[in-house]
Short mmCIF file of C-alpha atoms and ligand atoms in Angstrom, two decimals:
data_model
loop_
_atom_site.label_atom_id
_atom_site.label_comp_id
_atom_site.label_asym_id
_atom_site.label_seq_id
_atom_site.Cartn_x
_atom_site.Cartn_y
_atom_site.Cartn_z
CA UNK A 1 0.00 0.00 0.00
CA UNK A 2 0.97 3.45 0.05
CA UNK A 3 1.46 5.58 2.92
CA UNK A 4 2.03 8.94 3.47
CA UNK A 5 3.20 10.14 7.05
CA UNK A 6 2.69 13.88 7.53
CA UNK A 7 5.71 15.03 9.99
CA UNK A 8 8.94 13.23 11.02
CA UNK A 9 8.87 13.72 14.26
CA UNK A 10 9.44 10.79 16.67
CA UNK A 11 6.12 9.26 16.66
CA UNK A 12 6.22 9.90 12.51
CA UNK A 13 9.65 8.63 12.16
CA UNK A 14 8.97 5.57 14.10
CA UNK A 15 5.92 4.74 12.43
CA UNK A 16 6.68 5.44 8.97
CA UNK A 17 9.92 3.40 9.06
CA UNK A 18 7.98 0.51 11.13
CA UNK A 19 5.10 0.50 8.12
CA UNK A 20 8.37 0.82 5.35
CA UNK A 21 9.14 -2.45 7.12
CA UNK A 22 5.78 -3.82 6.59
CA UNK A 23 5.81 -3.78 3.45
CA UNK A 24 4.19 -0.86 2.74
CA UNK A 25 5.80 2.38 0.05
CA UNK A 26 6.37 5.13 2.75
CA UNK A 27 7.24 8.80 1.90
CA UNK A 28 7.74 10.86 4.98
CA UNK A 29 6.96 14.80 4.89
CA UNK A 30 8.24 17.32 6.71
CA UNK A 31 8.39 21.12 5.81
CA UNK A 32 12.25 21.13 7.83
CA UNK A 33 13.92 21.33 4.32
CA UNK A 34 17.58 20.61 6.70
CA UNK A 35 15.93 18.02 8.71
CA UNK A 36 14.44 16.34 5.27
CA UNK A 37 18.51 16.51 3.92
CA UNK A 38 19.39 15.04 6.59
CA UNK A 39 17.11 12.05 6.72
CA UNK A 40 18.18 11.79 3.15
CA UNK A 41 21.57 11.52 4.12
CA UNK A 42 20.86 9.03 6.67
CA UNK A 43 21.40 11.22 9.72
CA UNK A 44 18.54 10.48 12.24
CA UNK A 45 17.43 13.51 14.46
CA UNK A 46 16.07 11.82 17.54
CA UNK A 47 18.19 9.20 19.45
CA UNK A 48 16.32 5.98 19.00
CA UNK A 49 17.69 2.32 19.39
CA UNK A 50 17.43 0.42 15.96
CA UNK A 51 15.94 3.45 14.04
CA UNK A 52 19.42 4.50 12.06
CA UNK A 53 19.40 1.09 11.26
CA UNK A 54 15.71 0.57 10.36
CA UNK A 55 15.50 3.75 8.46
CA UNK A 56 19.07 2.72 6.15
CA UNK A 57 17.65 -1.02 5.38
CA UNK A 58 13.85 0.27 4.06
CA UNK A 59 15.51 3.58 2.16
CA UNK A 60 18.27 0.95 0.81
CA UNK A 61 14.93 -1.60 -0.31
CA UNK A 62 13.55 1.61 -1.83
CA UNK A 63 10.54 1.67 0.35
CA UNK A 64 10.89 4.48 2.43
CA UNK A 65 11.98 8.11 1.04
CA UNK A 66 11.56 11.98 2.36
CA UNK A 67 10.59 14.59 1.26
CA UNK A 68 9.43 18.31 1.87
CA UNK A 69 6.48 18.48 -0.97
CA UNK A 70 3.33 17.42 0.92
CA UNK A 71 1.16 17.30 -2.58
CA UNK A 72 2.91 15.27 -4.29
CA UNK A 73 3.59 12.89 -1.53
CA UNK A 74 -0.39 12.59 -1.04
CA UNK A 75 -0.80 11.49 -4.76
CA UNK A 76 -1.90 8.11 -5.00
CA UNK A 77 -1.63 7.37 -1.53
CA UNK A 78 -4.28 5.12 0.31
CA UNK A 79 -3.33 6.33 3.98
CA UNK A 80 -2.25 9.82 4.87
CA UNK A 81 -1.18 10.01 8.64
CA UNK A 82 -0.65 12.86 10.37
CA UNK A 83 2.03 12.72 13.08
CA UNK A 84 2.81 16.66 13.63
CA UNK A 85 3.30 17.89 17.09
CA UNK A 86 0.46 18.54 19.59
CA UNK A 87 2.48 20.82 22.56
CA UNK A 88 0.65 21.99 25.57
CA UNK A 89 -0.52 25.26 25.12
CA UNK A 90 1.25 28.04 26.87
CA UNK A 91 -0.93 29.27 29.15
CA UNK A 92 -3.97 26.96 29.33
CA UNK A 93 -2.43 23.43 29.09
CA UNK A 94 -4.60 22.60 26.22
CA UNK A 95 -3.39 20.93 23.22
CA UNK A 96 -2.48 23.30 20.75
CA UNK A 97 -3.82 22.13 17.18
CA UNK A 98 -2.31 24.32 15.07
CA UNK A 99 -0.23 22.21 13.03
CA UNK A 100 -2.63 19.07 12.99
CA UNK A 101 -5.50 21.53 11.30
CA UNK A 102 -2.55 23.11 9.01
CA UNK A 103 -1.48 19.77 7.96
CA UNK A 104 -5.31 18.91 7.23
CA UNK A 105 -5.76 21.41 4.97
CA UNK A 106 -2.60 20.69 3.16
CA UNK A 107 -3.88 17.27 2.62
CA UNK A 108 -7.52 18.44 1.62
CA UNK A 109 -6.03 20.36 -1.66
CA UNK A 110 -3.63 17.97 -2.35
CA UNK A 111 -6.09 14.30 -2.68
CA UNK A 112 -6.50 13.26 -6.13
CA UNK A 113 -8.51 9.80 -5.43
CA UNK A 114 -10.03 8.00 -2.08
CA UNK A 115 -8.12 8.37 0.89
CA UNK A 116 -8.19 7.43 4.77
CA UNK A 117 -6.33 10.40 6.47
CA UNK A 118 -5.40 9.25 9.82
CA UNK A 119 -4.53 11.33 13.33
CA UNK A 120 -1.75 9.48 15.03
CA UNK A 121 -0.61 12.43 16.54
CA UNK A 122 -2.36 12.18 20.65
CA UNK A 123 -5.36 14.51 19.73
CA UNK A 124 -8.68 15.73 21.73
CA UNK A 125 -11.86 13.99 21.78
CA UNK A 126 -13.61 15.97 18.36
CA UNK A 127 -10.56 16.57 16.73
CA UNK A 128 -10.73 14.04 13.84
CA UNK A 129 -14.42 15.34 13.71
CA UNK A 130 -13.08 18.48 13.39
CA UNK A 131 -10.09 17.55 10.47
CA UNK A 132 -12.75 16.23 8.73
CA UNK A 133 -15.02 19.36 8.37
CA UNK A 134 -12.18 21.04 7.51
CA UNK A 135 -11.17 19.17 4.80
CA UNK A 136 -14.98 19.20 3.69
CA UNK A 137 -14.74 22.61 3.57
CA UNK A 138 -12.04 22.55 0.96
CA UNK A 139 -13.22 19.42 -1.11
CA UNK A 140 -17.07 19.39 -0.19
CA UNK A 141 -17.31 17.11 -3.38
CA UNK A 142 -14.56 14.36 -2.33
CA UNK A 143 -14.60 10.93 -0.84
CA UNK A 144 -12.48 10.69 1.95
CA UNK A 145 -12.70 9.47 5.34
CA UNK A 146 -10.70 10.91 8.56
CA UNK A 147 -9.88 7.91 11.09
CA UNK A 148 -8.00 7.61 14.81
CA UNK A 149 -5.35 5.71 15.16
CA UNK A 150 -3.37 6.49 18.44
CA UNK A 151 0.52 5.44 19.55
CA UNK A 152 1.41 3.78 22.18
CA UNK A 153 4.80 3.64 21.55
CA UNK A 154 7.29 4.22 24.71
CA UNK A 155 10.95 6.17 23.52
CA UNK A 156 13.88 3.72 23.60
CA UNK A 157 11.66 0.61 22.38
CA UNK A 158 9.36 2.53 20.21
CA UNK A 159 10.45 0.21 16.93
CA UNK A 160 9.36 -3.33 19.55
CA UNK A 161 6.38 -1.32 21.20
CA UNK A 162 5.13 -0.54 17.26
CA UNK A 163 6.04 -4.53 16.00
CA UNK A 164 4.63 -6.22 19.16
CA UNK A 165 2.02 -3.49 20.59
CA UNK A 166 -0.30 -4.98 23.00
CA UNK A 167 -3.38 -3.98 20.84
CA UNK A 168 -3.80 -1.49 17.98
CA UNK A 169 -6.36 1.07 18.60
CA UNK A 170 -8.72 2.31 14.83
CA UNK A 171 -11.61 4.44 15.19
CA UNK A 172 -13.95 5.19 12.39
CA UNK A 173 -17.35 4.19 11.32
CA UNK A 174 -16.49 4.11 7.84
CA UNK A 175 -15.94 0.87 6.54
CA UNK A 176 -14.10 1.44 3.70
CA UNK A 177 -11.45 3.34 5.98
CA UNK A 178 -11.75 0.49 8.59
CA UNK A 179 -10.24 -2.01 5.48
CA UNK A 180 -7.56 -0.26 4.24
CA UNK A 181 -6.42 -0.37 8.02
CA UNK A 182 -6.78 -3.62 8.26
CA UNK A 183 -4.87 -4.28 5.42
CA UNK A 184 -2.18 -1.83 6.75
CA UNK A 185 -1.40 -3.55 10.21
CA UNK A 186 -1.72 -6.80 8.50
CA UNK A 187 1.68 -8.17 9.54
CA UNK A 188 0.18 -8.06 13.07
CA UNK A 189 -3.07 -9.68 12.66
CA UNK A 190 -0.74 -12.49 11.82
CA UNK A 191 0.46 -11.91 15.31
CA UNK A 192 -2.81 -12.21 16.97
CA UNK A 193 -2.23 -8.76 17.90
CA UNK A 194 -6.14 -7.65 18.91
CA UNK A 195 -7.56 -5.02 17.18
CA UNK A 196 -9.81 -2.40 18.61
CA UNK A 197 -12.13 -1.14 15.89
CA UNK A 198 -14.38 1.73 17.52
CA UNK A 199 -15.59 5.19 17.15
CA UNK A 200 -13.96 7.72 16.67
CA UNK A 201 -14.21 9.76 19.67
CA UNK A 202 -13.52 6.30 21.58
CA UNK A 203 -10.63 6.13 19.67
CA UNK A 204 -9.35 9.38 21.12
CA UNK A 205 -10.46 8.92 24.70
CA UNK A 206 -8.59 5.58 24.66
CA UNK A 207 -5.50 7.15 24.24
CA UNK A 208 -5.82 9.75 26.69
CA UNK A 209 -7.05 6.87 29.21
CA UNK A 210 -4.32 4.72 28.63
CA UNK A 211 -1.62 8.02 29.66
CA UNK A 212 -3.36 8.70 32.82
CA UNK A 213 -4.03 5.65 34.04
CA UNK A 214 -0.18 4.55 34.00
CA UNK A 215 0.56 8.19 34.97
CA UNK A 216 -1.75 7.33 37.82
CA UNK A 217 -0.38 3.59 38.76
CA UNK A 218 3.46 5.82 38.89
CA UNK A 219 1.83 8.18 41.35
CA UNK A 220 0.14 6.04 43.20
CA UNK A 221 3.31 3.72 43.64
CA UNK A 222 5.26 7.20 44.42
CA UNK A 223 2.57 8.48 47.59
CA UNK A 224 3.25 4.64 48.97
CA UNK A 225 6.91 5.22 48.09
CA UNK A 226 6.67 8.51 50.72
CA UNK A 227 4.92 6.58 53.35
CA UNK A 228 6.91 3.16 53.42
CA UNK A 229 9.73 6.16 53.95
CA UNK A 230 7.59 7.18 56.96
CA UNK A 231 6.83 3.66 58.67
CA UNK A 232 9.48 2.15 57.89
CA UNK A 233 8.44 -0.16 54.75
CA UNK A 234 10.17 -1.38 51.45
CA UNK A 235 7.98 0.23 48.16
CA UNK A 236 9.47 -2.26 46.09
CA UNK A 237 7.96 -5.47 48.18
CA UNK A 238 4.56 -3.22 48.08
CA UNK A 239 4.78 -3.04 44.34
CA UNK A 240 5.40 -7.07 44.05
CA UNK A 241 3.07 -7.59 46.46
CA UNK A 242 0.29 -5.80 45.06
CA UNK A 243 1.29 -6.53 41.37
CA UNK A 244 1.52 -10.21 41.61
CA UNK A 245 -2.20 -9.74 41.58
CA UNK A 246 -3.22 -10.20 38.06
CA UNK A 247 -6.08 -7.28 38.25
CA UNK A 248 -3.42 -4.95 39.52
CA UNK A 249 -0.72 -5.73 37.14
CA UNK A 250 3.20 -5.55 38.32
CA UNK A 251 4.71 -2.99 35.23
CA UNK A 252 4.40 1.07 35.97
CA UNK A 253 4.80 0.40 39.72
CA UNK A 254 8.54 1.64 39.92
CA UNK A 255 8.96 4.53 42.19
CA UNK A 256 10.91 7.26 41.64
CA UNK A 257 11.39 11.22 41.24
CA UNK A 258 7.83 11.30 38.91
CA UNK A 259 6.99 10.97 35.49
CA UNK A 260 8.41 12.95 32.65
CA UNK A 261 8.82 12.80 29.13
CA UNK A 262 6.55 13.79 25.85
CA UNK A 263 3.50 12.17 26.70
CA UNK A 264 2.07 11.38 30.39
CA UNK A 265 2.75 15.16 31.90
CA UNK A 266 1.10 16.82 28.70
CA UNK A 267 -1.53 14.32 28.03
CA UNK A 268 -2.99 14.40 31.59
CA UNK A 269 -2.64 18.21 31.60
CA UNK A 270 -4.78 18.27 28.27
CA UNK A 271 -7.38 15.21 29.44
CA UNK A 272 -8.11 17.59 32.75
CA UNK A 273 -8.52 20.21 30.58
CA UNK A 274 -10.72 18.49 28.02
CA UNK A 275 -12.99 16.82 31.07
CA UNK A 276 -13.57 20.49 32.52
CA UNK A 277 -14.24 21.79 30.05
CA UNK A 278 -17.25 19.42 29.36
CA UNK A 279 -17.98 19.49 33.46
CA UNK A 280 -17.32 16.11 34.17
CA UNK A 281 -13.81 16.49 35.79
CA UNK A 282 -11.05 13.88 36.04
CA UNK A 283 -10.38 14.87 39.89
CA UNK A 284 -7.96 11.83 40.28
CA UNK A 285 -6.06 12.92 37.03
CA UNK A 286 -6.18 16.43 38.66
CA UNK A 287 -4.59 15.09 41.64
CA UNK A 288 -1.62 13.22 39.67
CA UNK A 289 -0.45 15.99 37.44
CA UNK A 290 -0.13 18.11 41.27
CA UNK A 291 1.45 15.13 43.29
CA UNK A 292 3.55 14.50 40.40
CA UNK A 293 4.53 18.33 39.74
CA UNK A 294 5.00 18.66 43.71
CA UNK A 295 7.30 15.90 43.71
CA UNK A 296 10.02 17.10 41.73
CA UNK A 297 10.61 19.38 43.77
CA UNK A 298 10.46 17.40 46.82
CA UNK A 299 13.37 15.65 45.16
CA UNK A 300 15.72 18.33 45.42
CA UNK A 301 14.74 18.26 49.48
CA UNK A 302 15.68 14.96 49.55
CA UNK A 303 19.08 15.79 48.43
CA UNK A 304 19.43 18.71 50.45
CA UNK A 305 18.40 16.64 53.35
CA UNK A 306 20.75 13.75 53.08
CA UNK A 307 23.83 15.77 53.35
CA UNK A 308 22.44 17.85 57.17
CA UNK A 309 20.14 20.52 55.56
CA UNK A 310 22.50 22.91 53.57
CA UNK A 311 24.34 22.37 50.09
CA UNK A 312 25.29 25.57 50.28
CA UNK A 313 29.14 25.35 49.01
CA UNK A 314 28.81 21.71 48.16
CA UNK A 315 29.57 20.14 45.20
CA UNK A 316 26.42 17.68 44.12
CA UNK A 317 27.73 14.66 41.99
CA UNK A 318 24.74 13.79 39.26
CA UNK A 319 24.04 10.93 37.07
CA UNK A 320 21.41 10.79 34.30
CA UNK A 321 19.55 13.69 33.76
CA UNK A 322 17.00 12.68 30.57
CA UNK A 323 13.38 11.85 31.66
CA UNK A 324 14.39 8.20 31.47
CA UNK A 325 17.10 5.77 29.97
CA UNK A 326 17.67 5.21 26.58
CA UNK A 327 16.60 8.40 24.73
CA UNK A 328 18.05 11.61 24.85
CA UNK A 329 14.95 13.55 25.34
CA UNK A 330 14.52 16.38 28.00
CA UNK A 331 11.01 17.05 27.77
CA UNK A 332 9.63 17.54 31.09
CA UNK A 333 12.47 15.44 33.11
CA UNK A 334 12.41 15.19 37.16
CA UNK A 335 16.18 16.67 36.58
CA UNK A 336 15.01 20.56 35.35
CA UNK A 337 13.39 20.96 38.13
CA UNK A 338 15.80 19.40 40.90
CA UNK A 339 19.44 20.50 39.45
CA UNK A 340 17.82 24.30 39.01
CA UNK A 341 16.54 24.06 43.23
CA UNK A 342 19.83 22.63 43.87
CA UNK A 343 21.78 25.82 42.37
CA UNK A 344 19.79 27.92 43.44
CA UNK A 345 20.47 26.51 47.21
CA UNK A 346 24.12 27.26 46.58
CA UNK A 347 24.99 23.77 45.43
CA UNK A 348 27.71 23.55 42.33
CA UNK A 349 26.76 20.50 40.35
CA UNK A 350 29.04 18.07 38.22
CA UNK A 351 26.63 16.02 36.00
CA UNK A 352 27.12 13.23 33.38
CA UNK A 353 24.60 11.70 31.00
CA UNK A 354 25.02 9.34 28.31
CA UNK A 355 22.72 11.21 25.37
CA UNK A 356 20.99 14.11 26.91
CA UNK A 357 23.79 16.76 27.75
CA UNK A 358 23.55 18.88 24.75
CA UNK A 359 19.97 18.96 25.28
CA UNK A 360 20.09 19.30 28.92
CA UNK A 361 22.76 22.36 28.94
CA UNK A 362 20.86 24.73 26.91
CA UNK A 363 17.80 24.04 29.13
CA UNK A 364 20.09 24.57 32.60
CA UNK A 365 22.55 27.07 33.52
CA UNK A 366 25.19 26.72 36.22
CA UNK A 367 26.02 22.85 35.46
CA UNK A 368 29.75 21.69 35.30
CA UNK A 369 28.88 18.88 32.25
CA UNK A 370 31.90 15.95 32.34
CA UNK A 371 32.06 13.41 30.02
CA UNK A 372 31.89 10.34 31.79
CA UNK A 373 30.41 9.06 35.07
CA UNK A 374 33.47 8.72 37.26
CA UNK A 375 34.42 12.13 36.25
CA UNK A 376 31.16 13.75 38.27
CA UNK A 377 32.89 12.48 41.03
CA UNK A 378 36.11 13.71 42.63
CA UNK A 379 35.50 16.11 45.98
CA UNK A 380 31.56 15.41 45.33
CA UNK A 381 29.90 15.64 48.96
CA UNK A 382 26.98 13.53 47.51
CA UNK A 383 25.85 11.18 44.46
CA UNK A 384 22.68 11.71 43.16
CA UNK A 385 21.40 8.80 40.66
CA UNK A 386 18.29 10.84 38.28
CA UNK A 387 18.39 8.54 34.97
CA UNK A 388 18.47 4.53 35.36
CA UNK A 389 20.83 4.08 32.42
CA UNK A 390 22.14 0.59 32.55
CA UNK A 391 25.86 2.17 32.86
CA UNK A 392 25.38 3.15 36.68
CA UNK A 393 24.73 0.19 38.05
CA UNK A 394 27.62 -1.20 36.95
CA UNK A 395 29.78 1.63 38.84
CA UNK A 396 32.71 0.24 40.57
CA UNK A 397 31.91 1.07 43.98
CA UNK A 398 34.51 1.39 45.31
CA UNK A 399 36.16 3.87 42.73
CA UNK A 400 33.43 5.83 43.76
CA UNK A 401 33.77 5.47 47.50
CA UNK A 402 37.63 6.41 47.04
CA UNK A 403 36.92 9.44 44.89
CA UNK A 404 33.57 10.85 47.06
CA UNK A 405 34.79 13.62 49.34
CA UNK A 406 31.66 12.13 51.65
CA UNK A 407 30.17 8.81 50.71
CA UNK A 408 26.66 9.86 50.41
CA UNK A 409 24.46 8.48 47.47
CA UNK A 410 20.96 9.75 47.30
CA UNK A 411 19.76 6.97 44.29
CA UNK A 412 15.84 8.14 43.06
CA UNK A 413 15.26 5.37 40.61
CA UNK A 414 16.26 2.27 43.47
CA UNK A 415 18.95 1.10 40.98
CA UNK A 416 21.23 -0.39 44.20
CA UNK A 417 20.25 -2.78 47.06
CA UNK A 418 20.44 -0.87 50.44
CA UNK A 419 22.52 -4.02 52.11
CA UNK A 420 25.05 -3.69 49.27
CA UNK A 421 25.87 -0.15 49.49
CA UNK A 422 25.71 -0.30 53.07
CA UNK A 423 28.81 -3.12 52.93
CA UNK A 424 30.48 -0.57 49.76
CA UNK A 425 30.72 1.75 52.67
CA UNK A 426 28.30 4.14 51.67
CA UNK A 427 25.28 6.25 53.63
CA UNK A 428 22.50 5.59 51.09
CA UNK A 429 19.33 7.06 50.61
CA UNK A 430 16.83 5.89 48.22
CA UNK A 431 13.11 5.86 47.57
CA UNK A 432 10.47 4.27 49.52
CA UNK A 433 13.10 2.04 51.76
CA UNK A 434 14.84 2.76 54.62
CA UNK A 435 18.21 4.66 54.60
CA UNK A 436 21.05 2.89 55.19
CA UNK A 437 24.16 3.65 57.39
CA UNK A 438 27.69 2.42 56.25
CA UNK A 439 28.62 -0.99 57.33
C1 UDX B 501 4.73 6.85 27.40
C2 UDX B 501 3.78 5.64 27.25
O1 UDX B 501 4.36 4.49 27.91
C3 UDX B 501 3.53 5.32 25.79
O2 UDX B 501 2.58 4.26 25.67
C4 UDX B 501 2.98 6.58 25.13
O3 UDX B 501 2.76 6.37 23.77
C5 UDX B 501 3.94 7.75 25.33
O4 UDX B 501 4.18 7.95 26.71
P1 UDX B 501 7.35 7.31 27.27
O5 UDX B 501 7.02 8.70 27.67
O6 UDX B 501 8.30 7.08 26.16
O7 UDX B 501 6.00 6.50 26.88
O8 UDX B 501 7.99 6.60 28.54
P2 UDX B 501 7.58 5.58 29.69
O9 UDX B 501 8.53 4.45 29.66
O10 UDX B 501 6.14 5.25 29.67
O11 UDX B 501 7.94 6.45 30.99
C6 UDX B 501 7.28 7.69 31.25
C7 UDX B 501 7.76 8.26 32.55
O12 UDX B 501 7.29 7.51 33.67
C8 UDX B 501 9.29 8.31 32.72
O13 UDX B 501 9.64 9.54 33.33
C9 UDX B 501 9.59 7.13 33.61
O14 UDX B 501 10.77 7.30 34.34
C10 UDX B 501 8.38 7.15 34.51
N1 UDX B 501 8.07 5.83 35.09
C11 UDX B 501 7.64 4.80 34.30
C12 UDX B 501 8.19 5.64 36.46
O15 UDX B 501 8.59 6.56 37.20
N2 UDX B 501 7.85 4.44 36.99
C13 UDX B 501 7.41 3.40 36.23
O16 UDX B 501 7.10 2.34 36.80
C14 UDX B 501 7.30 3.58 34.84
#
């Protein structure tokens, strides 16, 4: 079939390179003319396991190619997705549709024969109702049909999360449209992969659902994280011991310094906004997105706590500052709000990250940026773990202990037992368990 994906932005990327791989004849638009050349040339923009890779083999097979001319990319295709950006809002926290209506009217002048224009990008309820009276408006004569398909892919196994998704999501009531989906995703029907074939609004709602209920089981896990801390308890034996029950579910019940990243803090944002504006409030996704913003913060206490109630003058040791391992994305990480408190307590930090300290420096000031872990360390009065990359828990520990002016580490994503960093020699703090003394 052919497929044309309207932005190449990470969900866009992903996605058209995954359907390339299907099988399918994939040209990817963007209107970044340099960002288009550079695809060309085989330079990918977003750090992505397997994607340089992915992208090389389907370009090579001559199934996947970019460009920046949006009409001519929508000739004679049978799918036109649109995966532009949907950012918060400033201001109001709504999505801001700009560049999904844009792109629909783009696509609108440009169809020449049927077509099923799909929303990937995460999108209110009414917005595909709304894509298609726009595009009405400019063909009113024209069979088309506007469907939902939502993501679900996660950054660092997006190209997995898109082969082996749990389900894939399709809303339309249009039959027609309905088919030529099928036909798409057919390499997972093979699977067994289910298929949710609903509305369209559904379709919408689902997506938003999905967000805030894992953005919820993270929270949750974090306020039981704050009392074990209290009482005395281990968060990580509460998480097995509630998720070994099969209606609870044991994944997205890791504690740590709250949720960041490109989807969960502006999707819930946007679904509270969307469910007050129709008066019928999400009060429990209200109280997320404010634990969760409140806790951030709380994490630079933490810090400030573990070395006796001052950094003032002290030099903060930190490793990992993206939203999570495995991508070198910024957006909305635990870190821009802790190293910023931290400075501005009189702290100097000395920070390391495997793929997000290009993008991390131009979003903080003040940070000393070294270019490998055991370089954050020397005089450090504490460690502070952000980022689980799999290269910290391999430290040598006791490089660190040696080179650690005090052998504090304050670890928010539990990547250490608290009996074996007790024996390394080291006072260690982590979440929901109880601190541990040197042995
Ligand atoms: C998420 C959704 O998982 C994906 O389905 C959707 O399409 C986009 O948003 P992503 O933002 O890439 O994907 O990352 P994810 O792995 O879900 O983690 C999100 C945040 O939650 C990270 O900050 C992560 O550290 C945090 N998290 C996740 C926890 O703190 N604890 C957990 O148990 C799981």
């Amino acid at each position: 079939m052919r497929v044309t994906m309207v932005g190449t932005g990470y969900v866009g990327l992903v996605s058209g390179a995954c359907f390339s791989e299907f099988g399918h004849q994939v040209i990817c638009v963007d209107k970044d003319a340099s960002k288009v050349e550079a695809l060309r040339r085989g330079e990918i923009p977003i750090y992505e396991p397997g994607l340089d890779k992915l992208v090389a083999e389907n370009v090579a097979a001559g199934r996947l190619s970019f460009t920046t001319d949006l009409a001519a990319s929508v000739e004679g295709a049978e799918a036109v997705f649109i995966a532009v950006g949907t950012p918060s809002r400033r201001g109001d926290g709504h999505a801001d549709l700009t560049y999904v209506y844009a792109a629909a009217e783009e696509i609108a002048a440009a169809l020449r024969g049927y077509a099923v224009v799909v929303t990937k990008s995460t999108v209110p309820v009414g917005t595909g109702a709304e894509v298609e009276r726009r595009i009405r408006a400019v063909r009113p004569d024209f069979a088309f049909d506007v469907a939902s398909n939502p993501e679900f892919l996660r950054e660092g196994s997006a190209i997995e999360d898109f082969r082996r998704p749990d389900r894939v999501v399709v809303g339309t009531d249009s039959a027609r449209a309905r088919a030529v989906l099928r036909q798409l995703y057919r390499p997972l029907s093979l699977l067994d992969t289910p298929f949710v074939f609903t509305s369209r609004e559904t379709s919408e709602l689902i997506k938003y659902a999905s967000n805030a209920f894992l953005a919820t089981k993270i929270t949750f896990i974090n306020e039981m994280a704050d009392l074990c801390e209290k009482v005395g308890a281990d968060v990580q034996d509460v998480a097995r011991g509630i998720g070994l029950d099969g209606r609870i579910g044991r994944k997205f019940l890791h504690a740590g310094p709250g949720f960041g990243g490109s989807c969960f803090p502006k999707d819930t944002l946007a679904l509270v906004r969307t469910a007050r504006d129709y008066e019928a409030p999400t009060r429990i996704v209200e109280a997320v997105v404010a634990v969760n913003d409140a806790r951030k913060d709380a994490m630079a206490d933490k810090v400030i706590a573990a070395v006796g109630g001052s950094v003032a003058g002290k030099t903060v040791a930190v490793l990992g500052v993206t939203f999570k391992p495995n991508t070198d994305d910024m957006r909305d990480a635990p870190s821009l709000a802790i190293l910023p408190r931290l400075i501005a307590a009189g702290a100097r930090i000395r920070a390391y990250d495997p793929e997000g300290m290009t993008a991390a420096a131009a979003l903080i000031d003040g940070v000393d940026w070294v270019s490998d872990a055991y370089a954050t360390l020397p005089g450090a009065d504490v460690l502070v773990i952000i980022t689980e990359w799999n290269e910290f828990r391999a430290l040598d520990l006791a490089r660190v202990r040696s080179a650690l002016n005090s052998p504090i580490i304050v670890d928010l994503r539990n990547i250490y037992r608290p009996e074996e960093m007790s024996e390394a020699g080291f006072t260690y703090f982590s979440i929901g368990r109880p601190p541990v003394a040197a042995h």
